[in-house]
Amino acid sequence: MLDASSPTLRRSRVALCIASVAFACGAAALDLPRERTVPGGVATIALGPSPDRPGARIGDVPVLVTGTPAGWVAVVGIPLAAKTGKGSLVVERRGRPGEQKTYTIAPVKYAEQRLRVAPGQVDLSKEDLARHERERAHLAQVIATFSDEPPPTLKLRQPVPGERSSSFGLRRVFNDQARNPHSGMDISAPAGTPVVAAGAGRVIDTGDYFFNGNTVWIDHGAGLLTMYCHLDTIAVKAGDALAAGDTVGTVGATGRTTGPHLHWSVSLNRAMVDPALFLTDAVGAAPASR
Ligand SMILES: [Zn+2]
């Protein structure tokens, strides 16, 4: 009879687990985000088998392709500003002409928040506007980061425990003027709570920005980026390699915010998409945004 506590058996069990994980990957059981083909969502498009990983792009913007030679998948971020209807990407395989693939973007109605505030709180001063314009140009470069190797998993962890206090996609109207929709997830947590990397990756930018306050950006590979805003302190610097769960800073209230919380964004092919689609271990009771 086998003794379950014997070191030999324990070793063999571990070996079996590793083998079964490897098999699952080979069989294309990929760790993909949940698909939701709406503005602010994600489309997953099967590209079929080929010996090499194909390239894919929308216009000039490269798109994440993951999988194995048994089957590749393009994972496309759909911008909040995308029109509903047909979307398309071009797939490039070695020695073959580009092939167009299409997907359908369905309509979605995100909640709307109308606020009346003092005019001075809506209109930026000349100095603040100039600073914001400079930062916007810099952040456009950051969000265009594309490193070739796709991440080993597209499942992310919630970077801080806490309730999600506001929905992704919320349309905000201040004094009857439409503002940019809310393009991330807000998580309530006390100032000073450690914020961790949602996945493995490399820090590509840190800074103190007008709206976002102390901010960290992580490149997870192939155009999947995450952004952590309003931090009290930043614990990393550009170039740092991080494992999932490594501390990047602490929750704060820097930048334009009404109080301490983490604003967390996920960007895919330069589109801010709903972070909830990538979560496996979400903490908190808030429903996924609609
Ligand atoms: Zn936010």
PDB file of C-alpha atoms and ligand atoms in Angstrom:
ATOM      1  CA  MET A   1       0.000   0.000   0.000  1.00  0.00           C
ATOM      2  CA  LEU A   2       1.214   3.485  -0.744  1.00  0.00           C
ATOM      3  CA  ASP A   3       1.777   5.872   2.091  1.00  0.00           C
ATOM      4  CA  ALA A   4       0.484   9.291   1.053  1.00  0.00           C
ATOM      5  CA  SER A   5       3.016  11.015   3.268  1.00  0.00           C
ATOM      6  CA  SER A   6       5.987   9.300   1.632  1.00  0.00           C
ATOM      7  CA  PRO A   7       8.389  11.849   0.075  1.00  0.00           C
ATOM      8  CA  THR A   8       8.546   9.810  -3.151  1.00  0.00           C
ATOM      9  CA  LEU A   9       4.800   9.984  -3.715  1.00  0.00           C
ATOM     10  CA  ARG A  10       4.647  13.679  -2.862  1.00  0.00           C
ATOM     11  CA  ARG A  11       7.314  14.307  -5.489  1.00  0.00           C
ATOM     12  CA  SER A  12       5.452  12.318  -8.105  1.00  0.00           C
ATOM     13  CA  ARG A  13       2.248  14.240  -7.388  1.00  0.00           C
ATOM     14  CA  VAL A  14       4.005  17.514  -7.990  1.00  0.00           C
ATOM     15  CA  ALA A  15       5.464  16.185 -11.242  1.00  0.00           C
ATOM     16  CA  LEU A  16       2.000  15.131 -12.387  1.00  0.00           C
ATOM     17  CA  CYS A  17       0.523  18.565 -11.705  1.00  0.00           C
ATOM     18  CA  ILE A  18       3.197  20.261 -13.783  1.00  0.00           C
ATOM     19  CA  ALA A  19       2.679  17.795 -16.607  1.00  0.00           C
ATOM     20  CA  SER A  20      -1.073  18.375 -16.644  1.00  0.00           C
ATOM     21  CA  VAL A  21      -0.613  22.147 -16.734  1.00  0.00           C
ATOM     22  CA  ALA A  22       1.728  21.816 -19.700  1.00  0.00           C
ATOM     23  CA  PHE A  23      -0.793  19.627 -21.477  1.00  0.00           C
ATOM     24  CA  ALA A  24      -3.609  22.093 -20.861  1.00  0.00           C
ATOM     25  CA  CYS A  25      -1.518  24.846 -22.458  1.00  0.00           C
ATOM     26  CA  GLY A  26      -0.655  22.666 -25.435  1.00  0.00           C
ATOM     27  CA  ALA A  27      -4.327  21.886 -25.919  1.00  0.00           C
ATOM     28  CA  ALA A  28      -5.069  25.606 -26.290  1.00  0.00           C
ATOM     29  CA  ALA A  29      -6.815  25.922 -22.916  1.00  0.00           C
ATOM     30  CA  LEU A  30      -5.599  29.506 -22.822  1.00  0.00           C
ATOM     31  CA  ASP A  31      -5.985  31.962 -19.969  1.00  0.00           C
ATOM     32  CA  LEU A  32      -7.979  34.532 -21.905  1.00  0.00           C
ATOM     33  CA  PRO A  33     -10.087  37.438 -20.655  1.00  0.00           C
ATOM     34  CA  ARG A  34     -13.858  37.049 -20.788  1.00  0.00           C
ATOM     35  CA  GLU A  35     -15.051  38.070 -24.236  1.00  0.00           C
ATOM     36  CA  ARG A  36     -17.421  41.031 -24.487  1.00  0.00           C
ATOM     37  CA  THR A  37     -17.558  42.540 -27.957  1.00  0.00           C
ATOM     38  CA  VAL A  38     -18.808  46.023 -27.038  1.00  0.00           C
ATOM     39  CA  PRO A  39     -17.038  49.407 -26.851  1.00  0.00           C
ATOM     40  CA  GLY A  40     -14.687  49.067 -23.851  1.00  0.00           C
ATOM     41  CA  GLY A  41     -14.722  45.268 -24.148  1.00  0.00           C
ATOM     42  CA  VAL A  42     -12.539  42.549 -25.642  1.00  0.00           C
ATOM     43  CA  ALA A  43     -12.930  40.366 -28.750  1.00  0.00           C
ATOM     44  CA  THR A  44     -11.127  37.022 -29.017  1.00  0.00           C
ATOM     45  CA  ILE A  45     -10.671  35.858 -32.604  1.00  0.00           C
ATOM     46  CA  ALA A  46      -9.450  32.351 -33.476  1.00  0.00           C
ATOM     47  CA  LEU A  47      -6.719  32.461 -36.132  1.00  0.00           C
ATOM     48  CA  GLY A  48      -6.239  28.693 -36.559  1.00  0.00           C
ATOM     49  CA  PRO A  49      -2.988  26.701 -36.491  1.00  0.00           C
ATOM     50  CA  SER A  50       0.353  27.691 -37.987  1.00  0.00           C
ATOM     51  CA  PRO A  51       3.974  26.839 -37.090  1.00  0.00           C
ATOM     52  CA  ASP A  52       4.851  30.445 -36.153  1.00  0.00           C
ATOM     53  CA  ARG A  53       2.848  32.983 -34.168  1.00  0.00           C
ATOM     54  CA  PRO A  54       1.092  35.234 -36.704  1.00  0.00           C
ATOM     55  CA  GLY A  55       1.207  39.001 -36.474  1.00  0.00           C
ATOM     56  CA  ALA A  56      -2.010  41.016 -36.345  1.00  0.00           C
ATOM     57  CA  ARG A  57      -2.795  44.715 -36.501  1.00  0.00           C
ATOM     58  CA  ILE A  58      -5.605  47.213 -36.696  1.00  0.00           C
ATOM     59  CA  GLY A  59      -4.316  49.937 -38.985  1.00  0.00           C
ATOM     60  CA  ASP A  60      -0.822  50.651 -37.634  1.00  0.00           C
ATOM     61  CA  VAL A  61      -1.567  49.327 -34.141  1.00  0.00           C
ATOM     62  CA  PRO A  62      -0.227  45.849 -33.364  1.00  0.00           C
ATOM     63  CA  VAL A  63      -2.650  43.415 -31.707  1.00  0.00           C
ATOM     64  CA  LEU A  64      -1.911  40.758 -29.079  1.00  0.00           C
ATOM     65  CA  VAL A  65      -1.730  37.202 -30.467  1.00  0.00           C
ATOM     66  CA  THR A  66      -1.344  34.264 -28.093  1.00  0.00           C
ATOM     67  CA  GLY A  67      -1.664  30.479 -28.242  1.00  0.00           C
ATOM     68  CA  THR A  68       0.386  27.636 -29.666  1.00  0.00           C
ATOM     69  CA  PRO A  69       1.084  26.254 -33.175  1.00  0.00           C
ATOM     70  CA  ALA A  70      -2.068  24.125 -32.642  1.00  0.00           C
ATOM     71  CA  GLY A  71      -4.182  27.283 -32.550  1.00  0.00           C
ATOM     72  CA  TRP A  72      -3.580  31.024 -32.241  1.00  0.00           C
ATOM     73  CA  VAL A  73      -5.961  33.656 -30.914  1.00  0.00           C
ATOM     74  CA  ALA A  74      -5.994  37.430 -31.439  1.00  0.00           C
ATOM     75  CA  VAL A  75      -7.184  39.300 -28.350  1.00  0.00           C
ATOM     76  CA  VAL A  76      -8.475  42.720 -29.392  1.00  0.00           C
ATOM     77  CA  GLY A  77      -9.234  45.666 -27.113  1.00  0.00           C
ATOM     78  CA  ILE A  78     -12.245  47.653 -28.362  1.00  0.00           C
ATOM     79  CA  PRO A  79     -11.999  51.414 -27.572  1.00  0.00           C
ATOM     80  CA  LEU A  80     -14.812  53.026 -25.567  1.00  0.00           C
ATOM     81  CA  ALA A  81     -15.225  55.436 -28.488  1.00  0.00           C
ATOM     82  CA  ALA A  82     -15.566  52.617 -31.068  1.00  0.00           C
ATOM     83  CA  LYS A  83     -18.609  52.694 -33.344  1.00  0.00           C
ATOM     84  CA  THR A  84     -20.878  49.667 -33.153  1.00  0.00           C
ATOM     85  CA  GLY A  85     -20.942  47.405 -36.206  1.00  0.00           C
ATOM     86  CA  LYS A  86     -18.082  45.666 -37.950  1.00  0.00           C
ATOM     87  CA  GLY A  87     -14.511  45.771 -36.673  1.00  0.00           C
ATOM     88  CA  SER A  88     -11.605  44.259 -38.569  1.00  0.00           C
ATOM     89  CA  LEU A  89      -7.952  43.366 -38.211  1.00  0.00           C
ATOM     90  CA  VAL A  90      -5.276  42.181 -40.621  1.00  0.00           C
ATOM     91  CA  VAL A  91      -3.495  38.898 -39.859  1.00  0.00           C
ATOM     92  CA  GLU A  92       0.010  38.414 -41.220  1.00  0.00           C
ATOM     93  CA  ARG A  93       1.662  35.002 -41.552  1.00  0.00           C
ATOM     94  CA  ARG A  94       5.121  34.433 -42.898  1.00  0.00           C
ATOM     95  CA  GLY A  95       5.171  34.178 -46.693  1.00  0.00           C
ATOM     96  CA  ARG A  96       1.454  34.886 -47.086  1.00  0.00           C
ATOM     97  CA  PRO A  97      -0.471  38.043 -47.986  1.00  0.00           C
ATOM     98  CA  GLY A  98      -2.336  39.785 -45.156  1.00  0.00           C
ATOM     99  CA  GLU A  99      -5.720  38.255 -44.382  1.00  0.00           C
ATOM    100  CA  GLN A 100      -8.634  40.285 -43.041  1.00  0.00           C
ATOM    101  CA  LYS A 101     -10.673  38.992 -40.081  1.00  0.00           C
ATOM    102  CA  THR A 102     -13.833  40.707 -38.887  1.00  0.00           C
ATOM    103  CA  TYR A 103     -15.794  40.818 -35.642  1.00  0.00           C
ATOM    104  CA  THR A 104     -19.016  42.520 -34.611  1.00  0.00           C
ATOM    105  CA  ILE A 105     -19.097  45.316 -32.029  1.00  0.00           C
ATOM    106  CA  ALA A 106     -22.457  45.247 -30.244  1.00  0.00           C
ATOM    107  CA  PRO A 107     -24.037  48.316 -28.645  1.00  0.00           C
ATOM    108  CA  VAL A 108     -23.732  48.934 -24.898  1.00  0.00           C
ATOM    109  CA  LYS A 109     -25.243  51.579 -22.656  1.00  0.00           C
ATOM    110  CA  TYR A 110     -23.026  52.566 -19.758  1.00  0.00           C
ATOM    111  CA  ALA A 111     -24.515  54.487 -16.840  1.00  0.00           C
ATOM    112  CA  GLU A 112     -24.497  58.286 -16.876  1.00  0.00           C
ATOM    113  CA  GLN A 113     -23.608  60.591 -13.999  1.00  0.00           C
ATOM    114  CA  ARG A 114     -24.710  64.247 -14.197  1.00  0.00           C
ATOM    115  CA  LEU A 115     -23.078  66.670 -11.809  1.00  0.00           C
ATOM    116  CA  ARG A 116     -23.465  70.390 -11.098  1.00  0.00           C
ATOM    117  CA  VAL A 117     -20.240  71.891  -9.842  1.00  0.00           C
ATOM    118  CA  ALA A 118     -18.789  75.400  -9.530  1.00  0.00           C
ATOM    119  CA  PRO A 119     -17.527  76.502 -12.981  1.00  0.00           C
ATOM    120  CA  GLY A 120     -13.977  76.873 -11.631  1.00  0.00           C
ATOM    121  CA  GLN A 121     -13.886  73.150 -10.915  1.00  0.00           C
ATOM    122  CA  VAL A 122     -14.631  72.243 -14.532  1.00  0.00           C
ATOM    123  CA  ASP A 123     -12.441  74.682 -16.430  1.00  0.00           C
ATOM    124  CA  LEU A 124      -8.688  74.335 -15.998  1.00  0.00           C
ATOM    125  CA  SER A 125      -6.432  77.361 -15.540  1.00  0.00           C
ATOM    126  CA  LYS A 126      -4.084  78.197 -18.419  1.00  0.00           C
ATOM    127  CA  GLU A 127      -1.123  76.685 -16.520  1.00  0.00           C
ATOM    128  CA  ASP A 128      -2.988  73.491 -15.628  1.00  0.00           C
ATOM    129  CA  LEU A 129      -4.214  73.114 -19.196  1.00  0.00           C
ATOM    130  CA  ALA A 130      -0.670  73.496 -20.559  1.00  0.00           C
ATOM    131  CA  ARG A 131       0.596  70.904 -18.067  1.00  0.00           C
ATOM    132  CA  HIS A 132      -2.220  68.512 -18.974  1.00  0.00           C
ATOM    133  CA  GLU A 133      -1.470  68.872 -22.706  1.00  0.00           C
ATOM    134  CA  ARG A 134       2.224  68.047 -22.123  1.00  0.00           C
ATOM    135  CA  GLU A 135       1.300  65.030 -20.033  1.00  0.00           C
ATOM    136  CA  ARG A 136      -1.218  63.855 -22.591  1.00  0.00           C
ATOM    137  CA  ALA A 137       1.478  63.794 -25.292  1.00  0.00           C
ATOM    138  CA  HIS A 138       3.809  61.827 -22.985  1.00  0.00           C
ATOM    139  CA  LEU A 139       1.097  59.331 -22.023  1.00  0.00           C
ATOM    140  CA  ALA A 140       0.227  58.775 -25.697  1.00  0.00           C
ATOM    141  CA  GLN A 141       3.803  57.487 -26.093  1.00  0.00           C
ATOM    142  CA  VAL A 142       3.569  55.314 -22.978  1.00  0.00           C
ATOM    143  CA  ILE A 143       0.320  53.673 -24.070  1.00  0.00           C
ATOM    144  CA  ALA A 144       1.854  52.874 -27.497  1.00  0.00           C
ATOM    145  CA  THR A 145       4.431  50.564 -25.851  1.00  0.00           C
ATOM    146  CA  PHE A 146       4.486  47.179 -27.574  1.00  0.00           C
ATOM    147  CA  SER A 147       6.948  44.430 -26.636  1.00  0.00           C
ATOM    148  CA  ASP A 148       6.855  41.316 -28.802  1.00  0.00           C
ATOM    149  CA  GLU A 149       6.381  38.498 -26.303  1.00  0.00           C
ATOM    150  CA  PRO A 150       2.733  37.982 -25.192  1.00  0.00           C
ATOM    151  CA  PRO A 151       2.140  37.440 -21.454  1.00  0.00           C
ATOM    152  CA  PRO A 152       1.971  33.789 -20.290  1.00  0.00           C
ATOM    153  CA  THR A 153      -1.536  34.452 -18.960  1.00  0.00           C
ATOM    154  CA  LEU A 154      -4.139  37.121 -19.663  1.00  0.00           C
ATOM    155  CA  LYS A 155      -5.754  36.597 -16.259  1.00  0.00           C
ATOM    156  CA  LEU A 156      -4.994  39.447 -13.852  1.00  0.00           C
ATOM    157  CA  ARG A 157      -5.419  39.860 -10.113  1.00  0.00           C
ATOM    158  CA  GLN A 158      -7.235  42.751  -8.443  1.00  0.00           C
ATOM    159  CA  PRO A 159      -4.334  45.008  -7.350  1.00  0.00           C
ATOM    160  CA  VAL A 160      -5.826  45.889  -3.957  1.00  0.00           C
ATOM    161  CA  PRO A 161      -8.647  44.329  -1.942  1.00  0.00           C
ATOM    162  CA  GLY A 162     -11.723  46.529  -1.614  1.00  0.00           C
ATOM    163  CA  GLU A 163     -15.087  47.468  -3.030  1.00  0.00           C
ATOM    164  CA  ARG A 164     -15.316  48.759  -6.571  1.00  0.00           C
ATOM    165  CA  SER A 165     -16.788  52.189  -6.008  1.00  0.00           C
ATOM    166  CA  SER A 166     -17.479  53.239  -9.591  1.00  0.00           C
ATOM    167  CA  SER A 167     -18.151  51.504 -12.876  1.00  0.00           C
ATOM    168  CA  PHE A 168     -15.999  51.294 -15.952  1.00  0.00           C
ATOM    169  CA  GLY A 169     -17.537  53.192 -18.866  1.00  0.00           C
ATOM    170  CA  LEU A 170     -19.544  55.601 -16.684  1.00  0.00           C
ATOM    171  CA  ARG A 171     -20.412  58.669 -18.793  1.00  0.00           C
ATOM    172  CA  ARG A 172     -19.796  61.829 -16.825  1.00  0.00           C
ATOM    173  CA  VAL A 173     -21.529  65.117 -17.597  1.00  0.00           C
ATOM    174  CA  PHE A 174     -20.411  68.190 -15.625  1.00  0.00           C
ATOM    175  CA  ASN A 175     -22.698  71.241 -15.967  1.00  0.00           C
ATOM    176  CA  ASP A 176     -24.162  69.702 -19.154  1.00  0.00           C
ATOM    177  CA  GLN A 177     -20.686  69.241 -20.698  1.00  0.00           C
ATOM    178  CA  ALA A 178     -19.779  65.657 -21.548  1.00  0.00           C
ATOM    179  CA  ARG A 179     -16.372  64.583 -20.217  1.00  0.00           C
ATOM    180  CA  ASN A 180     -14.325  61.546 -21.119  1.00  0.00           C
ATOM    181  CA  PRO A 181     -16.003  58.373 -19.887  1.00  0.00           C
ATOM    182  CA  HIS A 182     -14.498  56.651 -16.849  1.00  0.00           C
ATOM    183  CA  SER A 183     -11.927  54.321 -18.406  1.00  0.00           C
ATOM    184  CA  GLY A 184     -10.884  52.202 -15.416  1.00  0.00           C
ATOM    185  CA  MET A 185     -11.998  50.544 -12.213  1.00  0.00           C
ATOM    186  CA  ASP A 186     -12.078  52.443  -8.899  1.00  0.00           C
ATOM    187  CA  ILE A 187     -11.340  50.351  -5.822  1.00  0.00           C
ATOM    188  CA  SER A 188     -11.946  51.762  -2.340  1.00  0.00           C
ATOM    189  CA  ALA A 189      -9.109  51.167   0.092  1.00  0.00           C
ATOM    190  CA  PRO A 190      -7.550  53.138   2.950  1.00  0.00           C
ATOM    191  CA  ALA A 191      -4.561  55.359   2.181  1.00  0.00           C
ATOM    192  CA  GLY A 192      -1.342  53.423   2.685  1.00  0.00           C
ATOM    193  CA  THR A 193      -2.719  50.012   1.615  1.00  0.00           C
ATOM    194  CA  PRO A 194      -0.141  48.239  -0.588  1.00  0.00           C
ATOM    195  CA  VAL A 195      -1.007  48.096  -4.304  1.00  0.00           C
ATOM    196  CA  VAL A 196       0.375  45.089  -6.183  1.00  0.00           C
ATOM    197  CA  ALA A 197       1.118  44.331  -9.830  1.00  0.00           C
ATOM    198  CA  ALA A 198      -1.930  42.725 -11.487  1.00  0.00           C
ATOM    199  CA  GLY A 199       0.377  40.469 -13.493  1.00  0.00           C
ATOM    200  CA  ALA A 200       4.039  39.894 -14.258  1.00  0.00           C
ATOM    201  CA  GLY A 201       5.695  42.589 -16.347  1.00  0.00           C
ATOM    202  CA  ARG A 202       8.078  45.483 -16.606  1.00  0.00           C
ATOM    203  CA  VAL A 203       7.552  49.011 -15.264  1.00  0.00           C
ATOM    204  CA  ILE A 204       7.529  51.402 -18.243  1.00  0.00           C
ATOM    205  CA  ASP A 205       6.576  54.702 -16.618  1.00  0.00           C
ATOM    206  CA  THR A 206       6.168  56.377 -13.245  1.00  0.00           C
ATOM    207  CA  GLY A 207       5.281  59.999 -12.583  1.00  0.00           C
ATOM    208  CA  ASP A 208       3.076  62.549 -10.882  1.00  0.00           C
ATOM    209  CA  TYR A 209       0.374  63.627 -13.319  1.00  0.00           C
ATOM    210  CA  PHE A 210      -2.231  66.381 -13.073  1.00  0.00           C
ATOM    211  CA  PHE A 211      -5.352  64.188 -13.186  1.00  0.00           C
ATOM    212  CA  ASN A 212      -3.952  60.774 -12.258  1.00  0.00           C
ATOM    213  CA  GLY A 213      -1.535  61.824  -9.497  1.00  0.00           C
ATOM    214  CA  ASN A 214       1.292  59.421  -8.672  1.00  0.00           C
ATOM    215  CA  THR A 215       1.044  56.762 -11.340  1.00  0.00           C
ATOM    216  CA  VAL A 216       2.734  53.485 -12.338  1.00  0.00           C
ATOM    217  CA  TRP A 217       2.436  51.795 -15.740  1.00  0.00           C
ATOM    218  CA  ILE A 218       3.347  48.133 -16.289  1.00  0.00           C
ATOM    219  CA  ASP A 219       3.920  46.439 -19.672  1.00  0.00           C
ATOM    220  CA  HIS A 220       2.766  42.796 -19.501  1.00  0.00           C
ATOM    221  CA  GLY A 221       3.688  42.118 -23.141  1.00  0.00           C
ATOM    222  CA  ALA A 222       2.181  42.423 -26.620  1.00  0.00           C
ATOM    223  CA  GLY A 223       0.299  45.631 -25.876  1.00  0.00           C
ATOM    224  CA  LEU A 224      -1.317  44.560 -22.578  1.00  0.00           C
ATOM    225  CA  LEU A 225      -0.581  47.360 -20.095  1.00  0.00           C
ATOM    226  CA  THR A 226      -1.927  48.225 -16.643  1.00  0.00           C
ATOM    227  CA  MET A 227      -1.997  51.642 -14.956  1.00  0.00           C
ATOM    228  CA  TYR A 228      -2.262  52.422 -11.209  1.00  0.00           C
ATOM    229  CA  CYS A 229      -3.262  55.990 -10.243  1.00  0.00           C
ATOM    230  CA  HIS A 230      -3.626  58.373  -7.257  1.00  0.00           C
ATOM    231  CA  LEU A 231      -0.879  56.482  -5.379  1.00  0.00           C
ATOM    232  CA  ASP A 232       0.410  57.909  -2.121  1.00  0.00           C
ATOM    233  CA  THR A 233       3.887  56.429  -2.642  1.00  0.00           C
ATOM    234  CA  ILE A 234       5.563  54.725  -5.620  1.00  0.00           C
ATOM    235  CA  ALA A 235       7.801  51.743  -4.817  1.00  0.00           C
ATOM    236  CA  VAL A 236       9.153  50.973  -8.310  1.00  0.00           C
ATOM    237  CA  LYS A 237      10.991  52.695 -11.152  1.00  0.00           C
ATOM    238  CA  ALA A 238      10.968  52.405 -14.930  1.00  0.00           C
ATOM    239  CA  GLY A 239      12.790  49.257 -16.054  1.00  0.00           C
ATOM    240  CA  ASP A 240      11.961  47.167 -12.953  1.00  0.00           C
ATOM    241  CA  ALA A 241      10.878  43.596 -13.702  1.00  0.00           C
ATOM    242  CA  LEU A 242       7.916  42.557 -11.543  1.00  0.00           C
ATOM    243  CA  ALA A 243       6.197  39.299 -10.681  1.00  0.00           C
ATOM    244  CA  ALA A 244       2.418  39.277 -10.259  1.00  0.00           C
ATOM    245  CA  GLY A 245       1.728  40.422  -6.708  1.00  0.00           C
ATOM    246  CA  ASP A 246       4.870  42.544  -6.276  1.00  0.00           C
ATOM    247  CA  THR A 247       4.178  45.855  -4.540  1.00  0.00           C
ATOM    248  CA  VAL A 248       4.180  48.899  -6.838  1.00  0.00           C
ATOM    249  CA  GLY A 249       3.158  51.509  -4.255  1.00  0.00           C
ATOM    250  CA  THR A 250       0.432  52.438  -1.782  1.00  0.00           C
ATOM    251  CA  VAL A 251      -3.134  53.718  -2.101  1.00  0.00           C
ATOM    252  CA  GLY A 252      -3.412  57.502  -1.906  1.00  0.00           C
ATOM    253  CA  ALA A 253      -5.388  60.521  -3.060  1.00  0.00           C
ATOM    254  CA  THR A 254      -2.889  62.316  -5.306  1.00  0.00           C
ATOM    255  CA  GLY A 255      -4.065  64.042  -8.497  1.00  0.00           C
ATOM    256  CA  ARG A 256      -7.698  65.017  -9.058  1.00  0.00           C
ATOM    257  CA  THR A 257      -9.708  62.804  -6.744  1.00  0.00           C
ATOM    258  CA  THR A 258     -12.249  63.192  -3.957  1.00  0.00           C
ATOM    259  CA  GLY A 259     -10.499  60.770  -1.601  1.00  0.00           C
ATOM    260  CA  PRO A 260      -8.181  57.771  -1.260  1.00  0.00           C
ATOM    261  CA  HIS A 261      -8.842  54.955  -3.726  1.00  0.00           C
ATOM    262  CA  LEU A 262      -7.036  53.082  -6.476  1.00  0.00           C
ATOM    263  CA  HIS A 263      -7.941  53.903 -10.056  1.00  0.00           C
ATOM    264  CA  TRP A 264      -6.828  50.896 -12.095  1.00  0.00           C
ATOM    265  CA  SER A 265      -6.868  50.744 -15.890  1.00  0.00           C
ATOM    266  CA  VAL A 266      -6.141  47.972 -18.383  1.00  0.00           C
ATOM    267  CA  SER A 267      -5.024  48.905 -21.891  1.00  0.00           C
ATOM    268  CA  LEU A 268      -4.948  46.514 -24.830  1.00  0.00           C
ATOM    269  CA  ASN A 269      -3.763  47.671 -28.280  1.00  0.00           C
ATOM    270  CA  ARG A 270      -3.955  51.255 -26.886  1.00  0.00           C
ATOM    271  CA  ALA A 271      -7.644  50.852 -25.944  1.00  0.00           C
ATOM    272  CA  MET A 272      -8.729  51.201 -22.316  1.00  0.00           C
ATOM    273  CA  VAL A 273     -10.899  48.154 -21.660  1.00  0.00           C
ATOM    274  CA  ASP A 274     -12.962  46.908 -18.711  1.00  0.00           C
ATOM    275  CA  PRO A 275     -10.507  45.492 -16.117  1.00  0.00           C
ATOM    276  CA  ALA A 276     -13.249  43.220 -14.716  1.00  0.00           C
ATOM    277  CA  LEU A 277     -12.977  41.055 -17.871  1.00  0.00           C
ATOM    278  CA  PHE A 278      -9.448  40.031 -16.821  1.00  0.00           C
ATOM    279  CA  LEU A 279     -10.069  39.246 -13.150  1.00  0.00           C
ATOM    280  CA  THR A 280     -10.136  35.782 -11.664  1.00  0.00           C
ATOM    281  CA  ASP A 281      -9.839  36.571  -7.970  1.00  0.00           C
ATOM    282  CA  ALA A 282     -11.833  39.769  -7.646  1.00  0.00           C
ATOM    283  CA  VAL A 283     -12.333  40.872  -4.075  1.00  0.00           C
ATOM    284  CA  GLY A 284     -15.431  42.919  -3.335  1.00  0.00           C
ATOM    285  CA  ALA A 285     -19.103  42.608  -4.048  1.00  0.00           C
ATOM    286  CA  ALA A 286     -19.644  45.087  -6.853  1.00  0.00           C
ATOM    287  CA  PRO A 287     -21.170  43.623 -10.009  1.00  0.00           C
ATOM    288  CA  ALA A 288     -19.279  43.743 -13.296  1.00  0.00           C
ATOM    289  CA  SER A 289     -20.002  46.999 -15.087  1.00  0.00           C
ATOM    290  CA  ARG A 290     -22.640  46.930 -17.795  1.00  0.00           C
TER     291      ARG A 290
HETATM  292 ZN    ZN B   1     -11.270  56.224 -11.511  1.00  0.00          ZN
END
